[in-house]
mmCIF file of C-alpha atoms in Angstrom:
data_model
loop_
_atom_site.group_PDB
_atom_site.id
_atom_site.type_symbol
_atom_site.label_atom_id
_atom_site.label_comp_id
_atom_site.label_asym_id
_atom_site.label_seq_id
_atom_site.Cartn_x
_atom_site.Cartn_y
_atom_site.Cartn_z
ATOM 1 C CA MET W 1 -8.643 10.330 -17.571
ATOM 2 C CA LEU W 2 -9.459 6.658 -16.979
ATOM 3 C CA ARG W 3 -7.931 4.192 -19.428
ATOM 4 C CA PRO W 4 -10.018 1.294 -20.717
ATOM 5 C CA HIS W 5 -7.863 -1.059 -18.669
ATOM 6 C CA HIS W 6 -8.330 -1.708 -14.993
ATOM 7 C CA LEU W 7 -6.683 0.905 -12.804
ATOM 8 C CA ALA W 8 -5.845 0.871 -9.115
ATOM 9 C CA PHE W 9 -6.463 3.997 -7.145
ATOM 10 C CA LEU W 10 -5.330 4.880 -3.644
ATOM 11 C CA THR W 11 -8.171 6.536 -1.817
ATOM 12 C CA LEU W 12 -9.859 6.918 1.520
ATOM 13 C CA PHE W 13 -11.855 4.428 3.514
ATOM 14 C CA THR W 14 -15.402 3.796 2.335
ATOM 15 C CA ALA W 15 -18.436 2.836 4.347
ATOM 16 C CA SER W 16 -20.459 0.143 2.640
ATOM 17 C CA LEU W 17 -24.099 0.559 3.600
ATOM 18 C CA VAL W 18 -25.029 -3.063 2.815
ATOM 19 C CA PRO W 19 -22.451 -5.719 3.721
ATOM 20 C CA ALA W 20 -21.733 -8.292 1.021
ATOM 21 C CA MET W 21 -23.450 -11.644 1.593
ATOM 22 C CA ALA W 22 -21.114 -14.597 1.813
ATOM 23 C CA GLN W 23 -21.969 -17.742 -0.118
ATOM 24 C CA THR W 24 -21.893 -21.174 1.476
ATOM 25 C CA PRO W 25 -18.908 -23.365 0.457
ATOM 26 C CA ALA W 26 -21.221 -25.558 -1.634
ATOM 27 C CA GLN W 27 -22.440 -22.571 -3.640
ATOM 28 C CA ALA W 28 -19.197 -20.650 -4.055
ATOM 29 C CA PRO W 29 -17.266 -21.199 -7.289
ATOM 30 C CA ALA W 30 -13.554 -21.898 -7.070
ATOM 31 C CA THR W 31 -12.720 -18.392 -8.258
ATOM 32 C CA ALA W 32 -15.124 -16.551 -5.964
ATOM 33 C CA THR W 33 -13.835 -13.351 -4.368
ATOM 34 C CA PRO W 34 -13.950 -13.479 -0.548
ATOM 35 C CA ALA W 35 -16.883 -11.512 0.803
ATOM 36 C CA ARG W 36 -16.319 -8.432 2.902
ATOM 37 C CA PRO W 37 -16.568 -9.322 6.618
ATOM 38 C CA PRO W 38 -19.820 -8.034 8.134
ATOM 39 C CA ARG W 39 -19.429 -4.603 9.691
ATOM 40 C CA ARG W 40 -20.315 -4.177 13.341
ATOM 41 C CA PRO W 41 -23.590 -2.337 13.920
ATOM 42 C CA ALA W 42 -23.082 1.283 14.872
ATOM 43 C CA PRO W 43 -23.414 1.962 18.602
ATOM 44 C CA THR W 44 -26.251 4.108 19.902
ATOM 45 C CA ARG W 45 -24.959 7.620 20.558
ATOM 46 C CA ASP W 46 -26.322 9.898 23.297
ATOM 47 C CA PRO W 47 -27.205 13.406 22.045
ATOM 48 C CA ASN W 48 -26.025 14.771 25.398
ATOM 49 C CA THR W 49 -22.506 13.382 24.978
ATOM 50 C CA PRO W 50 -19.840 15.865 26.139
ATOM 51 C CA GLY W 51 -18.593 17.784 23.127
ATOM 52 C CA TYR W 52 -21.873 17.515 21.202
ATOM 53 C CA VAL W 53 -23.937 20.652 20.645
ATOM 54 C CA THR W 54 -26.538 21.628 23.203
ATOM 55 C CA ALA W 55 -29.950 20.668 21.849
ATOM 56 C CA LYS W 56 -33.586 20.956 22.932
ATOM 57 C CA ASP W 57 -35.445 17.725 23.680
ATOM 58 C CA LEU W 58 -38.795 17.559 21.909
ATOM 59 C CA PRO W 59 -41.858 15.632 23.112
ATOM 60 C CA ASP W 60 -41.921 12.139 21.658
ATOM 61 C CA GLY W 61 -43.445 12.235 18.185
ATOM 62 C CA ALA W 62 -43.116 16.010 17.848
ATOM 63 C CA ASN W 63 -41.096 17.900 15.236
ATOM 64 C CA ALA W 64 -38.997 21.025 15.589
ATOM 65 C CA PRO W 65 -40.785 24.373 15.140
ATOM 66 C CA VAL W 66 -40.571 25.409 11.505
ATOM 67 C CA LYS W 67 -39.535 29.010 12.187
ATOM 68 C CA THR W 68 -36.804 28.339 14.735
ATOM 69 C CA ASP W 69 -33.098 27.876 14.091
ATOM 70 C CA GLY W 70 -30.948 25.639 16.291
ATOM 71 C CA ASN W 71 -30.533 22.088 17.541
ATOM 72 C CA PHE W 72 -33.315 19.665 18.451
ATOM 73 C CA ILE W 73 -33.640 16.048 19.659
ATOM 74 C CA LEU W 74 -36.481 13.851 18.393
ATOM 75 C CA GLY W 75 -38.046 11.283 20.663
ATOM 76 C CA PRO W 76 -37.755 7.546 19.908
ATOM 77 C CA THR W 77 -41.178 7.195 18.247
ATOM 78 C CA HIS W 78 -41.468 8.366 14.669
ATOM 79 C CA PRO W 79 -45.095 8.611 13.536
ATOM 80 C CA ALA W 80 -45.549 9.529 9.903
ATOM 81 C CA ALA W 81 -46.690 13.103 9.385
ATOM 82 C CA PRO W 82 -50.189 13.350 7.884
ATOM 83 C CA GLU W 83 -48.710 15.195 4.893
ATOM 84 C CA MET W 84 -46.872 11.988 3.937
ATOM 85 C CA THR W 85 -50.168 10.281 3.058
ATOM 86 C CA VAL W 86 -52.052 10.872 -0.176
ATOM 87 C CA GLN W 87 -55.052 13.025 0.785
ATOM 88 C CA ASP W 88 -58.464 13.111 -0.877
ATOM 89 C CA GLY W 89 -59.409 16.479 -2.289
ATOM 90 C CA VAL W 90 -55.816 17.640 -2.684
ATOM 91 C CA PRO W 91 -54.571 18.408 -6.211
ATOM 92 C CA HIS W 92 -51.981 15.810 -7.203
ATOM 93 C CA GLY W 93 -49.060 16.917 -9.320
ATOM 94 C CA ASP W 94 -48.079 15.189 -12.540
ATOM 95 C CA VAL W 95 -44.937 13.052 -12.452
ATOM 96 C CA TYR W 96 -42.952 12.545 -15.638
ATOM 97 C CA ASN W 97 -40.163 9.986 -15.917
ATOM 98 C CA PHE W 98 -37.255 9.805 -18.312
ATOM 99 C CA THR W 99 -33.775 8.289 -18.507
ATOM 100 C CA MET W 100 -30.349 9.680 -19.315
ATOM 101 C CA GLU W 101 -27.559 7.613 -20.870
ATOM 102 C CA SER W 102 -23.920 7.953 -19.905
ATOM 103 C CA ALA W 103 -22.908 8.045 -23.565
ATOM 104 C CA ASP W 104 -24.717 11.393 -23.884
ATOM 105 C CA SER W 105 -22.996 13.087 -20.924
ATOM 106 C CA LYS W 106 -20.011 15.386 -21.269
ATOM 107 C CA PHE W 107 -19.637 15.436 -17.482
ATOM 108 C CA TYR W 108 -20.001 11.799 -16.436
ATOM 109 C CA PRO W 109 -19.178 9.174 -19.104
ATOM 110 C CA GLY W 110 -19.355 6.445 -16.435
ATOM 111 C CA ILE W 111 -17.149 4.329 -14.177
ATOM 112 C CA ALA W 112 -17.648 1.294 -11.938
ATOM 113 C CA ARG W 113 -15.652 -0.767 -9.464
ATOM 114 C CA GLU W 114 -14.488 -4.117 -10.688
ATOM 115 C CA PRO W 115 -17.232 -6.775 -10.325
ATOM 116 C CA GLY W 116 -16.929 -8.849 -7.181
ATOM 117 C CA THR W 117 -14.260 -6.649 -5.614
ATOM 118 C CA PHE W 118 -14.213 -4.264 -2.728
ATOM 119 C CA ALA W 119 -11.711 -1.714 -1.521
ATOM 120 C CA ARG W 120 -8.623 -3.073 0.256
ATOM 121 C CA PRO W 121 -6.733 -1.213 3.005
ATOM 122 C CA ASP W 122 -3.368 0.209 2.021
ATOM 123 C CA PRO W 123 -0.842 -1.482 4.354
ATOM 124 C CA SER W 124 1.209 1.716 4.527
ATOM 125 C CA ASP W 125 -1.759 3.956 5.407
ATOM 126 C CA PRO W 126 -4.938 2.434 6.884
ATOM 127 C CA ALA W 127 -6.848 5.665 6.112
ATOM 128 C CA LYS W 128 -6.517 4.904 2.399
ATOM 129 C CA LEU W 129 -7.738 2.061 0.201
ATOM 130 C CA VAL W 130 -6.742 0.448 -3.041
ATOM 131 C CA VAL W 131 -9.751 0.669 -5.359
ATOM 132 C CA SER W 132 -9.988 -0.997 -8.775
ATOM 133 C CA SER W 133 -12.262 0.769 -11.255
ATOM 134 C CA HIS W 134 -12.885 0.861 -14.976
ATOM 135 C CA PRO W 135 -15.014 2.819 -17.451
ATOM 136 C CA ALA W 136 -18.612 1.565 -17.491
ATOM 137 C CA PRO W 137 -21.898 2.801 -18.981
ATOM 138 C CA TYR W 138 -24.980 3.587 -16.918
ATOM 139 C CA THR W 139 -28.601 4.626 -17.334
ATOM 140 C CA ARG W 140 -29.862 7.326 -14.989
ATOM 141 C CA LYS W 141 -33.544 7.656 -13.989
ATOM 142 C CA VAL W 142 -35.051 11.111 -13.533
ATOM 143 C CA ALA W 143 -38.536 12.020 -12.289
ATOM 144 C CA VAL W 144 -40.063 15.481 -12.684
ATOM 145 C CA TYR W 145 -42.931 16.543 -10.413
ATOM 146 C CA VAL W 146 -45.079 19.409 -11.723
ATOM 147 C CA PRO W 147 -47.790 20.584 -9.299
ATOM 148 C CA LYS W 148 -51.308 21.207 -10.559
ATOM 149 C CA GLN W 149 -50.999 24.803 -9.358
ATOM 150 C CA TYR W 150 -48.123 25.560 -11.726
ATOM 151 C CA VAL W 151 -49.009 28.329 -14.183
ATOM 152 C CA PRO W 152 -47.414 27.545 -17.574
ATOM 153 C CA GLY W 153 -44.912 30.125 -18.716
ATOM 154 C CA THR W 154 -44.096 31.442 -15.239
ATOM 155 C CA ALA W 155 -40.627 31.050 -13.742
ATOM 156 C CA THR W 156 -41.102 28.794 -10.729
ATOM 157 C CA PRO W 157 -38.957 27.672 -7.800
ATOM 158 C CA PHE W 158 -37.743 24.105 -7.718
ATOM 159 C CA ILE W 159 -35.919 21.505 -5.639
ATOM 160 C CA ILE W 160 -33.280 19.049 -6.860
ATOM 161 C CA GLY W 161 -33.284 15.651 -5.110
ATOM 162 C CA ALA W 162 -30.533 13.023 -5.149
ATOM 163 C CA ASP W 163 -30.972 9.245 -5.448
ATOM 164 C CA GLY W 164 -34.383 9.651 -7.097
ATOM 165 C CA PRO W 165 -37.119 9.129 -7.986
ATOM 166 C CA ASP W 166 -38.568 10.122 -4.601
ATOM 167 C CA GLN W 167 -42.330 9.574 -4.325
ATOM 168 C CA MET W 168 -42.277 10.588 -0.642
ATOM 169 C CA LEU W 169 -41.146 14.050 -1.689
ATOM 170 C CA PHE W 170 -43.882 14.351 -4.301
ATOM 171 C CA THR W 171 -46.600 13.357 -1.824
ATOM 172 C CA ALA W 172 -45.345 15.855 0.755
ATOM 173 C CA LEU W 173 -45.287 18.626 -1.846
ATOM 174 C CA ASP W 174 -48.862 17.869 -2.948
ATOM 175 C CA ASN W 175 -50.103 18.482 0.576
ATOM 176 C CA LEU W 176 -47.797 21.341 1.575
ATOM 177 C CA ILE W 177 -48.466 23.296 -1.616
ATOM 178 C CA ALA W 178 -52.228 22.832 -1.195
ATOM 179 C CA GLU W 179 -51.978 24.157 2.373
ATOM 180 C CA LYS W 180 -49.809 27.089 1.176
ATOM 181 C CA ARG W 181 -47.040 26.136 3.573
ATOM 182 C CA VAL W 182 -44.411 26.081 0.805
ATOM 183 C CA PRO W 183 -44.355 27.853 -2.554
ATOM 184 C CA VAL W 184 -45.669 26.193 -5.683
ATOM 185 C CA MET W 185 -42.550 24.380 -6.885
ATOM 186 C CA ILE W 186 -41.294 21.790 -9.309
ATOM 187 C CA ALA W 187 -39.281 18.840 -8.004
ATOM 188 C CA ILE W 188 -36.576 17.183 -10.099
ATOM 189 C CA SER W 189 -35.556 13.868 -8.571
ATOM 190 C CA ILE W 190 -32.348 12.601 -10.197
ATOM 191 C CA GLY W 191 -31.081 9.041 -9.911
ATOM 192 C CA ASN W 192 -27.375 8.450 -9.421
ATOM 193 C CA GLY W 193 -25.117 6.823 -11.985
ATOM 194 C CA SER W 194 -24.920 3.509 -10.035
ATOM 195 C CA GLY W 195 -22.692 1.962 -7.404
ATOM 196 C CA ASP W 196 -21.629 3.485 -4.116
ATOM 197 C CA ALA W 197 -18.590 5.101 -2.519
ATOM 198 C CA GLN W 198 -15.079 5.352 -3.918
ATOM 199 C CA GLY W 199 -14.518 3.847 -7.325
ATOM 200 C CA SER W 200 -18.212 4.075 -8.237
ATOM 201 C CA GLU W 201 -20.126 6.518 -10.400
ATOM 202 C CA ARG W 202 -22.335 7.521 -7.468
ATOM 203 C CA GLY W 203 -19.317 8.201 -5.292
ATOM 204 C CA LEU W 204 -17.682 10.242 -8.020
ATOM 205 C CA GLU W 205 -20.805 12.354 -8.508
ATOM 206 C CA TYR W 206 -21.816 12.870 -4.885
ATOM 207 C CA ASP W 207 -18.597 12.875 -2.843
ATOM 208 C CA THR W 208 -16.370 15.017 -5.066
ATOM 209 C CA MET W 209 -15.751 18.407 -3.481
ATOM 210 C CA SER W 210 -16.242 20.629 -6.507
ATOM 211 C CA GLY W 211 -18.933 22.384 -8.505
ATOM 212 C CA LYS W 212 -19.021 19.679 -11.166
ATOM 213 C CA TYR W 213 -22.275 17.962 -10.188
ATOM 214 C CA ALA W 214 -24.152 21.280 -9.957
ATOM 215 C CA GLU W 215 -22.784 22.163 -13.393
ATOM 216 C CA PHE W 216 -23.941 18.798 -14.750
ATOM 217 C CA VAL W 217 -27.452 19.470 -13.443
ATOM 218 C CA GLU W 218 -27.433 23.007 -14.823
ATOM 219 C CA GLN W 219 -26.253 22.079 -18.300
ATOM 220 C CA GLU W 220 -27.589 18.569 -18.920
ATOM 221 C CA VAL W 221 -30.679 18.089 -16.732
ATOM 222 C CA LEU W 222 -32.494 21.406 -16.334
ATOM 223 C CA PRO W 223 -32.573 22.337 -20.053
ATOM 224 C CA ARG W 224 -34.120 18.972 -20.868
ATOM 225 C CA VAL W 225 -36.731 19.366 -18.140
ATOM 226 C CA GLU W 226 -37.725 22.789 -19.434
ATOM 227 C CA LYS W 227 -37.845 21.683 -23.062
ATOM 228 C CA ASP W 228 -39.619 18.353 -22.665
ATOM 229 C CA TYR W 229 -42.174 19.318 -20.004
ATOM 230 C CA HIS W 230 -42.843 22.941 -20.991
ATOM 231 C CA VAL W 231 -41.911 24.482 -17.654
ATOM 232 C CA LYS W 232 -39.788 27.506 -16.809
ATOM 233 C CA LEU W 233 -37.372 27.165 -13.896
ATOM 234 C CA THR W 234 -36.340 30.208 -11.915
ATOM 235 C CA LYS W 235 -32.803 31.560 -12.163
ATOM 236 C CA ASP W 236 -33.115 33.098 -8.698
ATOM 237 C CA PRO W 237 -30.895 31.077 -6.319
ATOM 238 C CA ASP W 238 -33.242 31.892 -3.454
ATOM 239 C CA GLY W 239 -35.890 29.906 -5.323
ATOM 240 C CA ARG W 240 -33.666 26.846 -5.801
ATOM 241 C CA ALA W 241 -33.165 24.062 -3.253
ATOM 242 C CA THR W 242 -31.228 20.801 -3.079
ATOM 243 C CA MET W 243 -31.816 17.728 -0.919
ATOM 244 C CA GLY W 244 -30.502 14.210 -0.370
ATOM 245 C CA GLY W 245 -29.540 11.501 2.087
ATOM 246 C CA SER W 246 -26.138 10.086 2.959
ATOM 247 C CA SER W 247 -23.704 11.002 0.158
ATOM 248 C CA GLY W 248 -26.675 12.505 -1.650
ATOM 249 C CA GLY W 249 -26.945 14.859 1.328
ATOM 250 C CA SER W 250 -23.330 15.968 1.215
ATOM 251 C CA CYS W 251 -23.812 16.405 -2.541
ATOM 252 C CA ALA W 252 -26.759 18.707 -1.854
ATOM 253 C CA LEU W 253 -24.575 20.991 0.260
ATOM 254 C CA ILE W 254 -21.651 20.696 -2.170
ATOM 255 C CA MET W 255 -23.918 22.019 -4.952
ATOM 256 C CA ALA W 256 -24.830 25.117 -2.937
ATOM 257 C CA TRP W 257 -21.380 25.651 -1.439
ATOM 258 C CA TYR W 258 -19.525 25.712 -4.750
ATOM 259 C CA HIS W 259 -22.348 27.426 -6.626
ATOM 260 C CA PRO W 260 -24.174 29.757 -4.221
ATOM 261 C CA GLU W 261 -25.221 31.777 -7.261
ATOM 262 C CA LEU W 262 -27.384 28.749 -8.162
ATOM 263 C CA TYR W 263 -28.700 27.347 -4.846
ATOM 264 C CA HIS W 264 -29.453 28.810 -1.411
ATOM 265 C CA ARG W 265 -31.541 26.108 0.300
ATOM 266 C CA VAL W 266 -30.305 22.654 1.401
ATOM 267 C CA LEU W 267 -31.950 19.679 3.150
ATOM 268 C CA THR W 268 -29.966 16.595 4.232
ATOM 269 C CA TYR W 269 -30.616 13.284 5.981
ATOM 270 C CA SER W 270 -27.571 11.537 7.518
ATOM 271 C CA GLY W 271 -25.336 13.843 5.493
ATOM 272 C CA THR W 272 -22.022 12.193 4.616
ATOM 273 C CA TYR W 273 -19.909 15.062 5.911
ATOM 274 C CA VAL W 274 -17.043 12.595 6.210
ATOM 275 C CA TYR W 275 -13.942 11.523 4.279
ATOM 276 C CA GLN W 276 -15.373 9.813 1.187
ATOM 277 C CA GLN W 277 -13.919 11.927 -1.620
ATOM 278 C CA TRP W 278 -12.311 10.131 -4.545
ATOM 279 C CA PRO W 279 -9.980 10.764 -6.324
ATOM 280 C CA TYR W 280 -7.804 12.496 -3.754
ATOM 281 C CA ASN W 281 -7.801 16.295 -3.892
ATOM 282 C CA PRO W 282 -5.064 18.182 -1.983
ATOM 283 C CA GLU W 283 -7.312 21.277 -1.829
ATOM 284 C CA THR W 284 -9.813 19.322 0.290
ATOM 285 C CA PRO W 285 -7.687 16.473 1.655
ATOM 286 C CA HIS W 286 -10.382 15.198 4.022
ATOM 287 C CA GLY W 287 -13.277 15.379 1.558
ATOM 288 C CA ALA W 288 -16.590 16.589 2.973
ATOM 289 C CA TRP W 289 -15.109 16.449 6.498
ATOM 290 C CA GLU W 290 -13.471 19.687 5.392
ATOM 291 C CA PHE W 291 -16.842 21.450 5.611
ATOM 292 C CA HIS W 292 -16.724 21.540 9.408
ATOM 293 C CA GLU W 293 -12.962 21.208 9.765
ATOM 294 C CA HIS W 294 -11.896 24.178 7.606
ATOM 295 C CA LEU W 295 -14.287 25.401 4.896
ATOM 296 C CA ILE W 296 -17.200 26.793 6.915
ATOM 297 C CA PRO W 297 -15.094 28.134 9.826
ATOM 298 C CA ASN W 298 -12.548 29.806 7.527
ATOM 299 C CA SER W 299 -14.851 31.180 4.808
ATOM 300 C CA PRO W 300 -17.158 34.201 4.672
ATOM 301 C CA VAL W 301 -20.786 33.292 5.388
ATOM 302 C CA LYS W 302 -22.585 32.122 2.253
ATOM 303 C CA PRO W 303 -26.313 32.696 1.614
ATOM 304 C CA ILE W 304 -27.238 29.099 2.449
ATOM 305 C CA ARG W 305 -30.116 27.947 4.658
ATOM 306 C CA LEU W 306 -29.652 24.333 5.836
ATOM 307 C CA TRP W 307 -31.841 21.675 7.491
ATOM 308 C CA MET W 308 -30.017 18.508 8.513
ATOM 309 C CA GLU W 309 -30.701 15.286 10.444
ATOM 310 C CA VAL W 310 -28.649 12.450 11.910
ATOM 311 C CA GLY W 311 -29.704 9.268 13.730
ATOM 312 C CA ASP W 312 -28.375 8.018 17.050
ATOM 313 C CA ARG W 313 -27.336 4.752 15.348
ATOM 314 C CA ASP W 314 -25.934 6.436 12.275
ATOM 315 C CA ASN W 315 -22.819 5.148 10.545
ATOM 316 C CA LEU W 316 -19.538 4.832 12.430
ATOM 317 C CA ILE W 317 -16.350 3.426 10.907
ATOM 318 C CA ALA W 318 -13.551 3.168 13.460
ATOM 319 C CA ARG W 319 -10.653 2.721 11.015
ATOM 320 C CA ASP W 320 -9.744 6.429 11.114
ATOM 321 C CA ASP W 321 -10.924 9.687 12.660
ATOM 322 C CA TYR W 322 -13.006 10.833 9.697
ATOM 323 C CA HIS W 323 -15.893 8.355 9.445
ATOM 324 C CA ASP W 324 -18.262 9.131 12.307
ATOM 325 C CA TRP W 325 -21.497 10.397 10.726
ATOM 326 C CA VAL W 326 -22.934 11.534 14.063
ATOM 327 C CA LEU W 327 -19.839 13.489 15.035
ATOM 328 C CA ALA W 328 -19.627 15.002 11.553
ATOM 329 C CA ASN W 329 -23.192 16.329 11.761
ATOM 330 C CA GLU W 330 -22.665 17.532 15.331
ATOM 331 C CA ASN W 331 -19.571 19.401 14.136
ATOM 332 C CA MET W 332 -21.600 20.879 11.283
ATOM 333 C CA ALA W 333 -24.145 22.257 13.751
ATOM 334 C CA ARG W 334 -21.404 23.781 15.862
ATOM 335 C CA VAL W 335 -19.611 25.599 13.049
ATOM 336 C CA LEU W 336 -22.846 26.737 11.395
ATOM 337 C CA ALA W 337 -23.977 28.298 14.675
ATOM 338 C CA ALA W 338 -20.605 29.943 15.234
ATOM 339 C CA LYS W 339 -20.751 31.576 11.798
ATOM 340 C CA GLY W 340 -24.348 32.731 12.200
ATOM 341 C CA TYR W 341 -25.996 30.554 9.537
ATOM 342 C CA HIS W 342 -29.727 29.920 9.469
ATOM 343 C CA TYR W 343 -29.822 26.180 10.095
ATOM 344 C CA GLN W 344 -31.823 23.533 11.921
ATOM 345 C CA PHE W 345 -30.175 20.344 13.185
ATOM 346 C CA VAL W 346 -32.304 17.375 14.240
ATOM 347 C CA PHE W 347 -30.783 14.490 16.230
ATOM 348 C CA ALA W 348 -33.152 11.517 15.989
ATOM 349 C CA ARG W 349 -33.296 8.920 18.757
ATOM 350 C CA ASN W 350 -33.954 5.288 17.786
ATOM 351 C CA ALA W 351 -32.848 5.953 14.195
ATOM 352 C CA GLY W 352 -30.342 4.499 11.764
ATOM 353 C CA HIS W 353 -28.713 5.839 8.625
ATOM 354 C CA THR W 354 -31.161 7.704 6.369
ATOM 355 C CA ASP W 355 -33.942 6.297 8.523
ATOM 356 C CA ARG W 356 -37.189 5.998 6.546
ATOM 357 C CA ALA W 357 -39.451 6.466 9.576
ATOM 358 C CA VAL W 358 -37.631 9.650 10.534
ATOM 359 C CA LYS W 359 -38.026 10.991 7.005
ATOM 360 C CA GLN W 360 -41.751 10.241 7.085
ATOM 361 C CA GLN W 361 -42.024 12.114 10.374
ATOM 362 C CA THR W 362 -39.896 15.140 9.508
ATOM 363 C CA LEU W 363 -39.914 15.807 5.757
ATOM 364 C CA PRO W 364 -42.897 18.231 5.756
ATOM 365 C CA GLU W 365 -41.397 20.255 8.613
ATOM 366 C CA ALA W 366 -37.960 20.171 6.959
ATOM 367 C CA LEU W 367 -39.314 21.455 3.651
ATOM 368 C CA GLU W 368 -41.291 24.184 5.392
ATOM 369 C CA TYR W 369 -38.199 25.256 7.353
ATOM 370 C CA VAL W 370 -35.938 25.277 4.307
ATOM 371 C CA TRP W 371 -38.375 27.465 2.350
ATOM 372 C CA GLN W 372 -38.834 30.022 5.143
ATOM 373 C CA GLY W 373 -38.649 33.555 3.791
ATOM 374 C CA TYR W 374 -39.638 32.693 0.224
ATOM 375 C CA PRO W 375 -42.908 34.331 -0.867
ATOM 376 C CA ILE W 376 -45.941 32.069 -1.146
ATOM 377 C CA ALA W 377 -48.633 33.186 -3.591
ATOM 378 C CA LYS W 378 -52.032 33.641 -1.960
#
């Protein structure tokens, strides 16, 4: 358990998505902490690189077919799908917003990295960092989307989204539900507990390889949604999905992997299937990299259907061998295919980490693929 004093933790290298901005000498106070040096932009990776999975090139602007498993390459242009625009004449779901306080959580009482600090390499092991953290409160935002077609009192499928609220998801669902391309479902878009990567609340929630986050959702989020908004959420894991980007994406798979009795459907953008776990766990010493390194290859097939995407300029940290987001997702596609999973892997050209344009192009197709096989009421 964390003490109220500052603690130092040895952990693995973290990828900061937004480099710290350095102040000019005239602005910086005498006690200012040196800013992190800017990280080099990730190189553009070729989807036909030797060792990557064989994938089908799609016409520029086209998406993968919704009923086909396998590996696909998007062209460099990413037009927004029409389902990502609010449409006249389509029933619009109601969106309810509420907050959750760390003081009320039995799972996540809250931590944060020390202000103005960043992780420092361990001189004895460059794959690890010294991270200074302390207990800290947070307020979490949650948005609940209830479609107009929901029949009160009926158990309905739902999707859990990380790093919410996610209006793009709600718009897509409005249109897809109206067109009967996905089942009538509720969406619960949960904000993280703040910060990023090791030493932060978000990193603790999303990058920990355990069932804890799924248990938090099950015990502290879903009961409140049902009680406050008078909805009934299905207990059938085939009617439950998770989604997210970056560490929120690895979290989505972690939820289903450790609790397949709760979730069977997973959707990820730029999934952080890399070595971000903190604190260190000897059972999964390489964090989410273990998914493709050991867990999926060495485990019986689980009832999980997965859609995942990575960009050709996605994150790459050269400090160790466990921080290449493109390679991690390529490895995921390989091991999923070898084990016979239903999955679709999309490699996006001209795309960065959790690329917004790619999401606008692909989210409707991704949702439709993930929900294949689930009955849609006529």
